[in-house]
Amino acid sequence: MKKEWPLWEVFIRGQHGLNHRHVGSLHAPDAEMAIRNARDVYTRRKEGVSIWVVPSAQITASDPGNKEALFEPATDKIYRHPSFYDIPDEVGKM
Amino acid sequence: MYAQMVTTDANRVRDISEMSEEERAFQERIDRGEKIEPTDWMPEGYRKTLIRQIGQHAHSEIVGQLPEGNWITRAPTLERKAILLAKVQDEAGHGLYLYCAAETLGVSRDELIELLHAGKMKYSSIFNYPTLTWADIGAVGWLVDGAAIMNQVPLQRTSFGPYSRAMVRICKEESFHQRQGFDIMMKMANGTPAQHRMAQDALNRFWYPSLMMFGPSDKDSVHSAQSMSWKIKINTNDELRQKFVDQTVPQAEYLGLTVPDEHLKWNEEKGGYDFSEPDWSEFFEVLKGNGPCNKERLDARIKAWEDGAWVRDGLMAHADKRAAARTAAE
Ligand SMILES: [Fe+2]
Ligand SMILES: [Fe+2]
């Protein structure tokens, strides 16, 4: 078998002012073709105003086995949320 | 369905107490409704079954372009042509979303395509029937996409994240497919007597093959039970077929067309129609490769793949050359 086109991850900005969001992946020989293909595959109904493509091989992901070490420490820090604090009604909106 | 008779390697569904610790934790996550992501631990059987199922689903989307593609150049108006072109292009997109979902499980798209071409993977039986008249394009959108929607809507809740997300995207696009088909059927059924006859003929030929799409009854199948406990199958084949019939019969009545089943009868007690089973021996023949268009479909896919090889290779060589030039310049 010949060399397969590499895989690209596709990110789309849905509307002005929003972040690019991961929508899926596709195969393409190079970045330019990846953008063209992404336009056809992921934005046939005006789903976006901007496209990013990134070679899938370049993505570094967190290790699912590290989930607890990474994310668990945040769960007991409820004082990071505004609802932790009781502000008397007479103070007004805060 | 788009994936029919997917096997799981299981000879029975094991109780949670018989599972290893990893497997039990996995099953519990599924039971809690959590999504499984590609890098999470999963049983080998789950991974393999999903590759078969998603791969077969992807192949169906791609091969499914052929019967409709047949009419793009002969659509009766420019508007119908543009609509059909957009519909067929959507199906190509569906195939691509699904191949990508399968690839997260460690198989490559080219491998899947080569398995299909070698006859080692299947696509849905429905695409082995010919589209003989323009009314068939109406019937395909109405019935075939209608049956696909029946199966795909619940699959949005499937346990495997990439498959579920592909299904959400696909379902958003499918309802246009069914409605454009029904729109064609309305025009034909209310047209001249000859057009009405064509619409009836299309319904006659596509009714039973559409019922076959759901696959034979699987209420006693170990594979289905296993797939259901993994939430990669949500309903039994009979449940979906019944839902499809209940939904479609009133639509046929609206069109003034007759469903080709003399035993079709509303059953007040069960709140659904009683209907005749399709000829399952025909279904198994089609799966074996003996349907009216199996050879034509597979030949067309192989030809497209082989004829496109120089383009794929050429673009890759060009990209490599440019990348090398860039590195040299740095
Ligand atoms: Fe589709
Ligand atoms: Fe469709």
XYZ file of C-alpha atoms in Angstrom, chain B:
330
model
C -29.549 -1.099 9.358
C -26.645 0.801 7.903
C -24.761 -1.687 10.056
C -26.456 -5.070 9.831
C -25.702 -8.228 11.795
C -22.557 -6.939 13.466
C -20.940 -9.709 15.490
C -19.285 -9.152 18.880
C -17.080 -12.220 19.509
C -19.265 -12.907 22.581
C -20.902 -16.281 23.101
C -22.903 -14.928 26.012
C -23.218 -11.708 27.939
C -21.306 -12.058 31.171
C -22.595 -10.959 34.513
C -20.800 -8.055 36.171
C -19.526 -10.446 38.881
C -17.634 -12.469 36.266
C -15.707 -9.467 34.957
C -12.179 -8.342 35.725
C -11.866 -5.204 37.775
C -11.084 -3.071 34.721
C -13.999 -4.477 32.796
C -16.382 -3.935 35.668
C -15.309 -0.300 36.025
C -15.807 0.089 32.268
C -19.288 -1.449 32.333
C -20.256 0.713 35.288
C -19.204 3.838 33.437
C -21.443 2.819 30.545
C -24.313 2.035 32.888
C -23.942 5.507 34.416
C -24.276 6.973 30.915
C -20.680 8.161 30.655
C -19.031 8.414 27.254
C -16.015 6.261 26.488
C -13.226 8.166 24.736
C -10.557 6.605 22.476
C -7.730 6.807 25.022
C -9.823 5.244 27.825
C -9.408 1.582 28.714
C -11.895 -0.625 26.840
C -12.339 -4.385 26.354
C -10.884 -5.707 23.118
C -14.339 -6.962 22.080
C -15.842 -3.497 22.435
C -13.100 -1.995 20.289
C -13.351 -4.659 17.592
C -17.136 -4.626 17.464
C -17.167 -0.859 17.115
C -14.647 -0.977 14.279
C -16.920 -3.439 12.481
C -20.050 -1.444 13.174
C -18.743 2.052 12.464
C -16.771 0.784 9.467
C -19.841 -0.883 8.002
C -21.872 2.244 8.664
C -19.235 4.384 6.901
C -19.113 2.023 3.914
C -22.911 2.233 3.641
C -22.800 6.022 3.458
C -20.203 5.871 0.688
C -21.705 3.040 -1.356
C -25.122 4.619 -0.768
C -24.065 7.506 -2.988
C -24.096 5.239 -6.043
C -27.829 4.516 -6.519
C -28.642 8.212 -6.128
C -25.613 9.447 -8.024
C -27.090 7.511 -10.914
C -29.791 10.204 -11.259
C -27.824 13.420 -10.751
C -27.296 13.960 -14.458
C -30.905 13.072 -15.234
C -32.796 14.949 -12.520
C -35.924 16.499 -14.059
C -35.109 20.138 -13.164
C -32.042 22.170 -12.301
C -33.381 22.646 -8.769
C -33.893 18.909 -8.267
C -30.395 18.340 -9.573
C -28.864 20.838 -7.132
C -30.822 19.266 -4.251
C -29.789 15.722 -5.157
C -26.181 16.799 -5.558
C -26.256 18.377 -2.075
C -27.853 15.248 -0.619
C -25.295 12.923 -2.161
C -22.495 15.237 -1.013
C -23.886 15.019 2.528
C -23.629 11.225 2.328
C -19.953 11.536 1.392
C -19.551 13.735 4.472
C -21.313 11.138 6.635
C -18.913 8.494 5.400
C -15.952 10.709 6.269
C -17.201 11.556 9.775
C -17.666 7.853 10.443
C -14.308 6.723 9.047
C -12.687 9.285 11.348
C -14.638 7.943 14.325
C -13.462 4.411 13.447
C -9.883 5.615 13.085
C -9.796 6.738 16.722
C -9.981 2.996 17.535
C -6.664 2.251 15.873
C -7.585 1.253 12.329
C -6.812 3.402 9.298
C -9.319 4.535 6.706
C -7.328 2.951 3.888
C -7.338 -0.360 5.754
C -11.117 -0.226 6.105
C -11.553 0.644 2.445
C -9.326 -2.228 1.407
C -11.266 -4.631 3.617
C -14.463 -3.512 1.891
C -12.949 -3.995 -1.542
C -11.652 -7.432 -0.581
C -15.201 -8.425 0.404
C -14.215 -8.734 4.055
C -16.479 -5.926 5.232
C -20.053 -5.181 4.267
C -22.336 -2.252 3.610
C -26.104 -2.131 3.990
C -28.097 -4.590 1.855
C -30.374 -1.771 0.645
C -27.793 -0.290 -1.708
C -27.743 -3.441 -3.789
C -31.100 -2.563 -5.323
C -31.277 -0.494 -8.510
C -32.837 2.971 -8.897
C -34.795 2.487 -12.117
C -36.914 5.647 -12.316
C -36.940 9.171 -10.912
C -39.628 8.079 -8.418
C -37.044 5.719 -6.933
C -35.041 8.758 -5.846
C -38.122 9.933 -3.986
C -38.606 6.490 -2.442
C -34.953 6.276 -1.385
C -35.067 9.621 0.443
C -38.445 8.898 2.024
C -37.965 5.237 2.968
C -34.224 4.522 3.053
C -33.189 7.750 4.757
C -36.334 7.431 6.877
C -35.252 3.984 8.063
C -31.698 5.229 8.616
C -32.978 8.087 10.791
C -34.962 5.590 12.892
C -31.692 3.853 13.722
C -29.404 6.859 13.910
C -31.418 9.052 16.254
C -31.054 6.673 19.243
C -27.386 6.070 18.313
C -26.669 9.690 19.207
C -26.730 8.350 22.781
C -24.253 5.553 22.066
C -21.467 5.047 24.617
C -18.496 5.718 22.342
C -17.820 9.470 22.237
C -16.554 9.879 18.655
C -19.388 7.682 17.275
C -21.986 9.587 19.255
C -20.665 12.954 18.074
C -20.627 11.779 14.449
C -24.240 10.651 14.866
C -25.307 14.040 16.230
C -23.823 15.749 13.196
C -25.347 13.215 10.805
C -28.819 13.391 12.340
C -28.849 17.166 11.907
C -28.386 16.637 8.179
C -30.639 13.630 7.633
C -34.027 15.226 8.001
C -33.451 17.254 4.857
C -32.764 13.949 3.077
C -36.043 12.381 4.047
C -38.062 15.500 3.370
C -36.618 16.026 -0.118
C -37.538 12.405 -0.881
C -41.086 12.829 0.378
C -41.345 16.047 -1.615
C -40.494 14.111 -4.789
C -43.050 11.444 -3.853
C -45.770 14.093 -3.352
C -45.078 15.545 -6.799
C -45.112 12.132 -8.434
C -48.105 10.753 -6.561
C -50.174 13.847 -7.389
C -48.912 14.090 -10.957
C -50.149 12.437 -14.133
C -51.504 8.866 -13.939
C -48.166 7.666 -15.360
C -46.243 9.527 -12.650
C -48.552 8.151 -9.976
C -47.912 4.633 -11.301
C -44.156 5.256 -11.101
C -44.498 6.381 -7.469
C -46.517 3.263 -6.619
C -44.011 1.055 -8.430
C -41.134 2.634 -6.488
C -42.931 2.003 -3.186
C -43.644 -1.585 -4.265
C -39.976 -2.262 -4.953
C -38.471 -0.394 -1.974
C -40.917 -1.380 0.787
C -39.534 -4.798 1.709
C -35.858 -3.968 1.129
C -36.410 -1.002 3.505
C -37.857 -3.330 6.159
C -34.812 -5.565 5.667
C -32.528 -2.663 6.535
C -33.235 -3.243 10.220
C -31.945 -6.814 9.946
C -33.701 -10.036 10.976
C -35.251 -10.336 14.417
C -32.483 -10.253 17.008
C -34.470 -10.724 20.182
C -32.529 -13.926 20.894
C -29.160 -12.795 19.555
C -26.168 -12.845 21.920
C -24.435 -10.253 19.745
C -27.322 -7.834 20.079
C -27.553 -8.399 23.825
C -23.824 -7.732 24.174
C -23.996 -4.649 21.958
C -26.958 -3.361 23.922
C -25.184 -3.787 27.248
C -22.300 -1.803 25.751
C -24.795 0.796 24.460
C -23.534 0.582 20.928
C -26.965 -0.684 19.972
C -29.942 0.970 21.600
C -33.047 -0.802 20.273
C -33.788 -4.276 18.938
C -34.265 -4.660 15.208
C -37.954 -5.507 15.696
C -38.593 -2.399 17.771
C -37.118 -0.144 15.124
C -38.899 -1.938 12.270
C -42.240 -1.567 14.072
C -41.609 2.134 14.653
C -40.710 2.577 11.013
C -43.878 0.860 9.789
C -46.064 2.823 12.213
C -44.549 6.069 11.036
C -44.535 5.298 7.314
C -47.956 3.766 6.657
C -49.902 7.001 7.346
C -47.443 8.849 5.082
C -48.151 6.379 2.268
C -51.871 6.913 2.841
C -51.347 10.654 2.613
C -49.666 10.120 -0.755
C -52.590 7.968 -1.904
C -50.233 5.026 -2.382
C -50.745 1.439 -1.256
C -48.206 -0.357 0.896
C -47.645 -3.691 -0.892
C -48.727 -5.865 2.043
C -52.157 -7.469 2.091
C -51.716 -8.402 5.765
C -51.042 -4.850 6.858
C -53.585 -4.028 9.547
C -53.820 -1.619 12.487
C -53.679 -3.520 15.765
C -55.489 -1.472 18.375
C -54.246 -3.623 21.226
C -50.547 -3.156 20.575
C -51.006 0.354 19.251
C -49.148 -0.424 16.042
C -49.553 -2.109 12.691
C -49.367 -5.832 12.054
C -47.372 -6.369 8.886
C -45.676 -9.056 6.814
C -42.025 -9.885 7.303
C -39.789 -9.415 4.282
C -38.396 -12.484 2.549
C -35.357 -13.156 4.721
C -33.882 -15.659 2.275
C -33.631 -12.800 -0.220
C -31.889 -10.704 2.459
C -29.280 -13.402 3.095
C -28.703 -13.831 -0.629
C -28.097 -10.086 -0.979
C -25.674 -10.156 1.967
C -23.816 -13.033 0.343
C -23.280 -10.881 -2.724
C -26.139 -12.132 -4.898
C -28.370 -9.058 -4.918
C -29.258 -7.314 -8.189
C -26.431 -4.736 -7.956
C -23.773 -6.115 -5.585
C -21.204 -6.617 -8.290
C -21.878 -3.294 -9.960
C -21.598 -1.404 -6.642
C -18.366 -2.997 -5.513
C -16.831 -2.706 -8.997
C -17.712 1.006 -9.055
C -16.061 1.541 -5.646
C -12.922 -0.348 -6.620
C -12.674 1.498 -9.914
C -13.011 4.872 -8.190
C -10.349 3.872 -5.660
C -7.925 2.612 -8.296
C -8.531 5.459 -10.744
C -7.911 7.948 -7.933
C -4.639 6.376 -6.806
C -2.417 8.591 -8.981
C -4.118 11.716 -7.637
C -3.639 10.653 -4.023
C -0.018 9.670 -4.649
C 0.705 12.795 -6.693
C -0.652 15.167 -4.062
C 1.289 13.339 -1.366
C 4.531 13.489 -3.367
C 3.961 17.196 -3.992
C 3.327 17.854 -0.291
C 6.467 15.902 0.667
C 8.550 17.815 -1.861
C 7.327 21.180 -0.624
C 7.904 20.184 3.003
C 11.468 19.117 2.129
C 12.099 22.424 0.309
C 10.829 24.331 3.343
C 13.143 22.441 5.701
C 16.099 23.004 3.388
C 15.384 26.761 3.306
C 15.288 27.039 7.092
